[in-house]
Every structure is written in structure tokens, then in C-alpha cells.
mmCIF file of C-alpha atoms in Angstrom:
data_model
loop_
_atom_site.group_PDB
_atom_site.id
_atom_site.type_symbol
_atom_site.label_atom_id
_atom_site.label_comp_id
_atom_site.label_asym_id
_atom_site.label_seq_id
_atom_site.Cartn_x
_atom_site.Cartn_y
_atom_site.Cartn_z
ATOM 1 C CA MET A 114 0.000 0.000 0.000
ATOM 2 C CA ASP A 115 1.269 3.411 -0.912
ATOM 3 C CA ARG A 116 1.785 5.978 1.798
ATOM 4 C CA ILE A 117 -0.642 8.833 2.235
ATOM 5 C CA ARG A 118 0.547 11.832 0.239
ATOM 6 C CA PRO A 119 -0.767 15.079 -1.209
ATOM 7 C CA ALA A 120 -2.400 15.232 -4.616
ATOM 8 C CA LEU A 121 -2.316 17.770 -7.399
ATOM 9 C CA PHE A 122 -5.609 17.682 -9.303
ATOM 10 C CA LEU A 123 -5.428 19.195 -12.773
ATOM 11 C CA ASP A 124 -8.212 20.128 -15.130
ATOM 12 C CA ARG A 125 -7.249 19.157 -18.673
ATOM 13 C CA ASP A 126 -8.503 21.599 -21.323
ATOM 14 C CA GLY A 127 -7.111 25.052 -20.617
ATOM 15 C CA VAL A 128 -4.648 23.851 -17.971
ATOM 16 C CA LEU A 129 -2.674 20.987 -19.535
ATOM 17 C CA ASN A 130 -3.589 21.550 -23.164
ATOM 18 C CA VAL A 131 -4.621 24.608 -25.104
ATOM 19 C CA ASP A 132 -8.433 24.701 -25.050
ATOM 20 C CA LYS A 133 -9.432 24.722 -28.704
ATOM 21 C CA GLY A 134 -12.942 23.471 -27.941
ATOM 22 C CA TYR A 135 -13.591 19.746 -27.525
ATOM 23 C CA VAL A 136 -10.011 18.615 -28.141
ATOM 24 C CA SER A 137 -10.251 14.906 -28.929
ATOM 25 C CA ARG A 138 -7.614 14.181 -31.571
ATOM 26 C CA VAL A 139 -3.856 13.916 -31.111
ATOM 27 C CA GLU A 140 -3.276 16.256 -34.057
ATOM 28 C CA ASP A 141 -5.321 18.975 -32.276
ATOM 29 C CA PHE A 142 -3.520 18.544 -28.954
ATOM 30 C CA GLU A 143 -1.085 21.272 -27.873
ATOM 31 C CA TRP A 144 0.507 21.399 -24.421
ATOM 32 C CA VAL A 145 0.061 24.542 -22.345
ATOM 33 C CA GLU A 146 3.457 26.093 -21.600
ATOM 34 C CA GLY A 147 5.009 24.450 -18.542
ATOM 35 C CA ALA A 148 2.436 21.612 -18.292
ATOM 36 C CA ARG A 149 4.892 18.735 -18.580
ATOM 37 C CA GLU A 150 7.358 20.441 -16.234
ATOM 38 C CA CYS A 151 4.576 21.018 -13.708
ATOM 39 C CA ILE A 152 3.600 17.347 -13.671
ATOM 40 C CA LYS A 153 7.242 16.249 -13.396
ATOM 41 C CA ALA A 154 7.917 18.662 -10.520
ATOM 42 C CA PHE A 155 4.994 17.282 -8.510
ATOM 43 C CA ASN A 156 5.931 13.686 -9.404
ATOM 44 C CA ASP A 157 9.429 14.440 -8.109
ATOM 45 C CA ARG A 158 7.954 15.802 -4.858
ATOM 46 C CA GLY A 159 6.176 12.470 -4.377
ATOM 47 C CA TRP A 160 2.695 13.884 -4.915
ATOM 48 C CA TRP A 161 -0.132 12.073 -6.657
ATOM 49 C CA VAL A 162 -1.054 13.793 -9.924
ATOM 50 C CA PHE A 163 -4.574 13.328 -11.263
ATOM 51 C CA VAL A 164 -6.419 14.747 -14.249
ATOM 52 C CA VAL A 165 -10.089 15.509 -13.570
ATOM 53 C CA THR A 166 -11.860 16.526 -16.759
ATOM 54 C CA ASN A 167 -15.435 17.118 -17.858
ATOM 55 C CA GLN A 168 -15.749 15.609 -21.333
ATOM 56 C CA SER A 169 -19.254 16.584 -22.435
ATOM 57 C CA GLY A 170 -18.123 16.231 -26.062
ATOM 58 C CA ILE A 171 -18.701 12.498 -25.567
ATOM 59 C CA ALA A 172 -22.335 13.050 -24.533
ATOM 60 C CA ARG A 173 -22.749 15.538 -27.361
ATOM 61 C CA GLY A 174 -21.556 12.948 -29.897
ATOM 62 C CA TYR A 175 -18.479 14.932 -30.986
ATOM 63 C CA TYR A 176 -16.107 12.066 -30.147
ATOM 64 C CA THR A 177 -16.061 8.755 -28.282
ATOM 65 C CA GLU A 178 -14.560 7.600 -25.012
ATOM 66 C CA ASP A 179 -12.111 5.564 -27.101
ATOM 67 C CA ASP A 180 -11.030 8.765 -28.902
ATOM 68 C CA MET A 181 -10.459 10.386 -25.508
ATOM 69 C CA ARG A 182 -8.445 7.393 -24.271
ATOM 70 C CA VAL A 183 -6.202 7.572 -27.351
ATOM 71 C CA LEU A 184 -5.545 11.230 -26.539
ATOM 72 C CA HIS A 185 -4.817 10.426 -22.879
ATOM 73 C CA ASP A 186 -2.468 7.638 -23.960
ATOM 74 C CA HIS A 187 -0.684 10.165 -26.192
ATOM 75 C CA MET A 188 -0.346 12.539 -23.236
ATOM 76 C CA SER A 189 1.060 9.725 -21.089
ATOM 77 C CA THR A 190 3.579 8.765 -23.782
ATOM 78 C CA GLU A 191 4.697 12.375 -24.144
ATOM 79 C CA LEU A 192 5.016 12.768 -20.369
ATOM 80 C CA ALA A 193 7.059 9.566 -20.077
ATOM 81 C CA LYS A 194 9.678 11.109 -22.387
ATOM 82 C CA THR A 195 10.362 13.673 -19.650
ATOM 83 C CA GLY A 196 10.154 11.167 -16.800
ATOM 84 C CA ALA A 197 6.697 12.399 -15.758
ATOM 85 C CA HIS A 198 3.357 10.645 -15.373
ATOM 86 C CA ILE A 199 -0.307 11.089 -14.478
ATOM 87 C CA ASP A 200 -1.322 8.649 -11.749
ATOM 88 C CA ARG A 201 -4.850 8.407 -13.167
ATOM 89 C CA PHE A 202 -7.133 10.228 -15.562
ATOM 90 C CA TYR A 203 -10.695 10.767 -14.325
ATOM 91 C CA HIS A 204 -13.316 11.972 -16.775
ATOM 92 C CA CYS A 205 -17.020 12.678 -16.850
ATOM 93 C CA PRO A 206 -18.629 11.889 -20.216
ATOM 94 C CA PHE A 207 -22.132 12.849 -19.025
ATOM 95 C CA HIS A 208 -24.200 15.936 -19.753
ATOM 96 C CA GLU A 209 -27.906 16.554 -19.129
ATOM 97 C CA GLU A 210 -28.366 17.837 -22.683
ATOM 98 C CA GLY A 211 -26.270 15.182 -24.421
ATOM 99 C CA GLU A 212 -27.222 13.820 -27.837
ATOM 100 C CA ILE A 213 -26.102 10.279 -26.958
ATOM 101 C CA ALA A 214 -28.826 8.719 -24.782
ATOM 102 C CA ARG A 215 -26.552 6.652 -22.538
ATOM 103 C CA TYR A 216 -24.564 9.759 -21.621
ATOM 104 C CA ARG A 217 -27.570 12.100 -21.222
ATOM 105 C CA LYS A 218 -27.877 12.496 -17.474
ATOM 106 C CA ASP A 219 -26.848 14.517 -14.477
ATOM 107 C CA SER A 220 -23.753 13.127 -12.817
ATOM 108 C CA PHE A 221 -22.037 13.572 -9.455
ATOM 109 C CA ASP A 222 -18.775 13.410 -11.442
ATOM 110 C CA ARG A 223 -19.513 16.490 -13.555
ATOM 111 C CA LYS A 224 -17.777 19.536 -12.125
ATOM 112 C CA PRO A 225 -18.760 21.659 -10.202
ATOM 113 C CA LYS A 226 -19.762 18.500 -8.327
ATOM 114 C CA PRO A 227 -16.823 16.775 -6.620
ATOM 115 C CA GLY A 228 -17.300 13.172 -7.802
ATOM 116 C CA MET A 229 -14.068 12.771 -9.785
ATOM 117 C CA LEU A 230 -11.969 14.175 -6.942
ATOM 118 C CA MET A 231 -13.800 12.027 -4.403
ATOM 119 C CA SER A 232 -13.180 8.954 -6.572
ATOM 120 C CA ALA A 233 -9.458 9.709 -6.727
ATOM 121 C CA MET A 234 -9.352 10.100 -2.950
ATOM 122 C CA ALA A 235 -11.167 6.767 -2.557
ATOM 123 C CA ASP A 236 -8.861 5.018 -5.042
ATOM 124 C CA PHE A 237 -5.580 6.403 -3.670
ATOM 125 C CA PRO A 238 -4.336 7.327 -0.177
ATOM 126 C CA VAL A 239 -4.562 11.104 -0.544
ATOM 127 C CA ALA A 240 -3.727 13.640 2.163
ATOM 128 C CA ARG A 241 -6.789 15.785 1.451
ATOM 129 C CA GLU A 242 -5.774 18.770 3.602
ATOM 130 C CA GLN A 243 -2.448 19.068 1.740
ATOM 131 C CA SER A 244 -3.966 18.711 -1.751
ATOM 132 C CA PHE A 245 -5.193 21.222 -4.300
ATOM 133 C CA LEU A 246 -6.590 21.604 -7.789
ATOM 134 C CA ILE A 247 -5.632 23.903 -10.639
ATOM 135 C CA GLY A 248 -8.474 24.717 -13.013
ATOM 136 C CA ASP A 249 -9.410 27.369 -15.536
ATOM 137 C CA LYS A 250 -13.132 27.591 -14.798
ATOM 138 C CA GLN A 251 -15.089 28.539 -11.695
ATOM 139 C CA THR A 252 -16.713 25.076 -11.784
ATOM 140 C CA ASP A 253 -13.253 23.536 -11.235
ATOM 141 C CA ILE A 254 -12.702 25.616 -8.111
ATOM 142 C CA GLU A 255 -16.204 24.807 -6.831
ATOM 143 C CA ALA A 256 -15.521 21.090 -7.286
ATOM 144 C CA ALA A 257 -12.227 21.394 -5.399
ATOM 145 C CA HIS A 258 -13.853 23.155 -2.466
ATOM 146 C CA ALA A 259 -16.769 20.682 -2.431
ATOM 147 C CA ALA A 260 -14.203 17.865 -2.201
ATOM 148 C CA GLY A 261 -12.380 19.579 0.655
ATOM 149 C CA VAL A 262 -9.208 20.474 -1.258
ATOM 150 C CA GLY A 263 -7.729 23.818 -2.248
ATOM 151 C CA GLY A 264 -8.503 25.366 -5.598
ATOM 152 C CA PHE A 265 -6.517 27.778 -7.760
ATOM 153 C CA PHE A 266 -7.858 29.582 -10.825
ATOM 154 C CA PHE A 267 -5.415 29.458 -13.763
ATOM 155 C CA THR A 268 -5.916 32.218 -16.325
ATOM 156 C CA GLY A 269 -3.068 31.357 -18.674
ATOM 157 C CA GLY A 270 0.684 31.614 -18.988
ATOM 158 C CA ASN A 271 3.150 29.039 -17.743
ATOM 159 C CA VAL A 272 1.269 26.472 -15.663
ATOM 160 C CA HIS A 273 4.444 25.221 -13.973
ATOM 161 C CA GLN A 274 5.254 28.704 -12.670
ATOM 162 C CA PHE A 275 1.619 29.087 -11.622
ATOM 163 C CA ALA A 276 1.646 25.738 -9.789
ATOM 164 C CA GLU A 277 4.803 26.678 -7.902
ATOM 165 C CA TRP A 278 3.192 29.962 -6.854
ATOM 166 C CA ALA A 279 -0.027 28.112 -5.900
ATOM 167 C CA LEU A 280 1.927 25.604 -3.815
ATOM 168 C CA ALA A 281 3.728 28.353 -1.904
ATOM 169 C CA ASP A 282 0.465 30.235 -1.405
ATOM 170 C CA PHE A 283 -1.327 27.056 -0.331
ATOM 171 C CA GLU A 284 1.380 26.192 2.174
ATOM 172 C CA ASP A 285 0.923 29.709 3.597
ATOM 173 C CA GLY A 286 -2.734 28.953 4.245
ATOM 174 C CA ALA A 287 -4.601 29.955 1.092
ATOM 175 C CA ARG A 288 -7.305 27.616 -0.201
#
């Protein structure tokens, strides 16, 4: 059993990759500046690193869960080249107004609800009070707070520099 340790929760679109609207293909994927370095730095600290991403494009019929998995596999392969990794990707394919019937529903996993974060904390020994999320939407921050972890609003730039600032701020008591 792994030891209890802090977790960095990362939204995907707009934090790890440039948000071009429903990014689902490798050829459309572009890392946000500092994303790989951010993940590596937190891996090196011994933190868990999780991606928690709403993927309503699946419910809307824009792409499939398999398409998303191919993209996540690509991200993992790219990260491995720098000695970095995501401990687990969590996604919510559901949306109340989805076109695909099996994905058309409300879900506790869809941010701003905390389901994906709660699942990660159930699946891994996470030190909740020492953990935080970086997201680019208010719903990300709401999900973090609902899960009992810190939340930081990323508005662009170098996400590694932002994460280092967030960590220092968090350790000083910000949430």
C-alpha cells in the first residue's frame, strides 16, 4: 500500500492543453506552456497527480470515449519522455443535454460537483488537507472546495510557474 501523500488535481482543457474546444484528436492537442514540467515537478515531490476533466463532447456525440483514451495515452507517452506521469485520468462523459442517450444524465462526477476528486481520494491514499486543484473555470474551483481540497484559478501563462506559486500560497494557508 502506498503511503498517504498530497495530490495535485489538474483540469485538462485550458490547464494541460490549449483549449481549442472539444479537443479529442492527437493532431489537435497542444501542451500549455510548462504543463509537462509542472507534472514532473509534482511527481518528483512524491505527490499524486490526477487529471479531472469534464468531457461533455462524448455526450454531445463529438467524439467517443475511445477517442479520448487515445488522446490520454498520447499525453502519457509524451510525459514519459520527460520522466513524468499522471497517476490516473478521471473523466465525466455525461451531460444533461447530451445527444447520446446513454450519456444524457446529471452526474455527481460532472464539475462543479466533486465526484471525480472524491473517486481519486477513494482510489488512492490522498492527504486531502495538503492537496489542491488547478483549473481554468469557476466550476473547477467549486468542485475542489466541495471535495475539501484547495482550488486555484489558472488564467493562462506558464502552468508550472503558476503551480509553484499556488503551492507556496497554499502552504501559507490559502485555499
